[in-house]
Coordinates of C-alpha atoms in Angstrom, one line a residue:
M1 CA 20.9 -23.0 -66.5
G2 CA 24.1 -22.6 -64.6
N3 CA 25.5 -25.2 -62.3
K4 CA 25.2 -24.3 -58.6
K5 CA 28.8 -25.3 -58.1
T6 CA 30.0 -23.0 -60.9
G7 CA 28.0 -20.1 -59.4
S8 CA 29.7 -20.7 -56.1
R9 CA 33.1 -20.7 -57.8
I10 CA 32.4 -17.4 -59.6
G11 CA 31.2 -15.8 -56.3
K12 CA 34.4 -16.9 -54.6
A13 CA 36.5 -15.6 -57.5
V14 CA 34.8 -12.3 -57.3
L15 CA 35.4 -12.0 -53.6
W16 CA 39.1 -13.0 -54.0
G17 CA 39.5 -10.6 -56.9
T18 CA 38.0 -7.6 -55.0
G19 CA 39.9 -8.4 -51.8
L20 CA 36.7 -9.3 -49.8
A21 CA 37.4 -13.0 -49.4
A22 CA 37.5 -12.7 -45.6
V23 CA 34.0 -11.1 -45.4
P24 CA 31.9 -14.4 -45.2
G25 CA 34.2 -15.8 -42.5
I26 CA 34.1 -12.6 -40.5
A27 CA 30.3 -12.5 -40.8
K28 CA 30.1 -16.1 -39.5
T29 CA 32.4 -15.4 -36.6
I30 CA 30.4 -12.4 -35.5
A31 CA 26.9 -13.8 -36.3
S32 CA 27.2 -17.0 -34.3
P33 CA 27.8 -15.5 -30.8
V34 CA 25.3 -12.7 -31.5
K35 CA 22.7 -15.4 -32.4
D36 CA 23.4 -17.3 -29.2
L37 CA 23.2 -14.2 -27.1
A38 CA 19.9 -13.2 -28.7
S39 CA 18.5 -16.6 -28.0
D40 CA 19.6 -16.6 -24.4
T41 CA 18.2 -13.1 -23.9
K42 CA 14.9 -14.1 -25.4
D43 CA 14.6 -17.2 -23.2
A44 CA 15.5 -15.1 -20.1
I45 CA 12.9 -12.5 -20.9
R46 CA 10.3 -15.2 -21.4
S47 CA 11.1 -16.8 -18.1
K48 CA 10.9 -13.5 -16.2
T49 CA 7.8 -12.0 -17.9
P50 CA 4.6 -12.7 -16.0
T51 CA 1.7 -14.4 -17.8
I52 CA -1.3 -12.3 -18.8
Q53 CA -3.3 -13.8 -16.0
E54 CA -0.6 -12.9 -13.4
A55 CA -0.3 -9.4 -14.8
K56 CA -4.1 -8.9 -14.7
A57 CA -4.2 -10.2 -11.1
A58 CA -1.5 -7.8 -10.0
W59 CA -3.2 -4.9 -11.8
N60 CA -6.5 -5.6 -10.1
A61 CA -4.9 -6.2 -6.6
E62 CA -6.1 -3.7 -4.1
I63 CA -3.7 -2.2 -1.6
A64 CA -5.0 -2.2 2.0
E65 CA -2.7 0.5 3.3
D66 CA -3.6 4.2 3.2
P67 CA -1.9 6.1 0.3
S68 CA -1.1 9.0 2.7
E69 CA 0.9 6.7 4.9
Y70 CA 2.8 5.5 1.9
F71 CA 3.7 9.1 1.1
V72 CA 4.9 9.8 4.6
A73 CA 7.2 6.7 4.4
Y74 CA 8.4 7.9 0.9
A75 CA 9.0 11.4 2.2
K76 CA 11.0 10.1 5.2
K77 CA 13.0 7.8 3.0
F78 CA 14.1 10.5 0.6
H79 CA 14.3 13.3 3.2
L80 CA 11.6 15.5 1.6
S81 CA 10.8 18.7 3.3
D82 CA 8.1 21.1 2.2
E83 CA 10.7 23.2 0.3
N84 CA 12.0 20.1 -1.5
I85 CA 8.5 19.0 -2.3
L86 CA 7.7 22.4 -3.9
A87 CA 10.9 22.3 -5.9
L88 CA 10.1 18.7 -7.1
E89 CA 6.6 19.8 -8.1
K90 CA 8.1 22.6 -10.2
Q91 CA 10.6 20.2 -11.7
Y92 CA 7.9 17.7 -12.6
Q93 CA 5.9 20.5 -14.2
L94 CA 8.8 21.4 -16.3
L95 CA 9.4 17.7 -17.3
F96 CA 5.7 17.5 -18.2
T97 CA 6.0 20.5 -20.5
V98 CA 9.1 18.9 -22.1
S99 CA 7.2 15.6 -22.6
V100 CA 4.2 17.5 -24.2
L101 CA 6.7 19.1 -26.6
L102 CA 8.1 15.6 -27.2
I103 CA 4.6 14.4 -28.1
L104 CA 4.1 17.4 -30.4
G105 CA 7.5 16.8 -32.0
G106 CA 6.5 13.1 -32.6
L107 CA 3.3 14.2 -34.3
V108 CA 5.1 16.6 -36.5
L109 CA 7.7 13.9 -37.4
L110 CA 4.8 11.5 -38.1
Y111 CA 3.9 13.7 -41.1
W112 CA 7.2 12.6 -42.7
N113 CA 7.9 9.3 -41.2
L114 CA 6.2 6.6 -39.0
S115 CA 9.1 6.8 -36.5
G116 CA 7.3 9.9 -35.1
M117 CA 4.8 7.4 -33.6
L118 CA 7.6 6.0 -31.4
L119 CA 8.6 9.5 -30.3
A120 CA 5.0 10.4 -29.5
A121 CA 4.5 7.2 -27.6
A122 CA 7.6 7.9 -25.5
G123 CA 6.3 11.4 -24.8
I124 CA 3.0 10.0 -23.6
V125 CA 4.7 7.6 -21.3
A126 CA 6.9 10.3 -20.0
S127 CA 4.0 12.7 -19.5
L128 CA 2.0 10.1 -17.6
G129 CA 4.9 9.4 -15.3
T130 CA 5.6 13.0 -14.5
L131 CA 2.0 13.8 -13.9
Y132 CA 1.7 10.8 -11.6
R133 CA 4.7 11.9 -9.6
R134 CA 3.6 15.5 -9.5
D135 CA 0.1 14.5 -8.3
A136 CA 1.7 12.3 -5.6
L137 CA 3.7 15.3 -4.3
H138 CA 0.8 17.8 -4.7
Y139 CA -1.8 15.7 -2.9
R140 CA 0.7 14.1 -0.5
K141 CA -0.5 10.6 -1.2
L142 CA 1.1 7.7 -3.0
T143 CA -1.6 5.8 -4.7
T144 CA -1.1 2.9 -7.1
F145 CA -0.7 3.9 -10.7
R146 CA -3.9 2.0 -11.6
N147 CA -5.9 4.0 -9.1
W148 CA -4.3 7.2 -10.2
M149 CA -5.3 6.4 -13.8
K150 CA -8.9 5.7 -12.7
E151 CA -9.1 9.0 -10.9
R152 CA -7.6 10.9 -13.8
F153 CA -9.9 9.3 -16.4
W154 CA -12.9 9.9 -14.1
W155 CA -11.8 13.5 -13.8
I156 CA -11.3 13.9 -17.6
F157 CA -14.3 12.0 -18.9
G158 CA -16.5 12.4 -15.8

């Protein structure tokens, strides 16, 4: 059995002989700030992320205002005329088509690699977002996403 100190000397000699003696020092110099930054980021994310109970309460919160009034305020804020609304509806329809293709591409990629699952999930999120916006413009009411999902699932699964 080799002495641990001897193994360390051999490793250093190999690094010096190949010209890579500076690599461990460079790795330490880079790794320390990155580790601190990652720890700070993780702590900040934890402090700003709501608890499950808070998220559930926000999800179940009912909005007293009329969704149509919300849409009128939204349309005023972004200067939406009827022509702009029709153009946006067409744009969201195109984006929905692209997101469906993204989902299909993810499923095809899933055949070769599990990363297709991430692509398909991103496509699902994108398609839900575009459908939500398109429906808001089409029906001229800005409901909460939760209520929109309830209506959609009721419509789909009846």
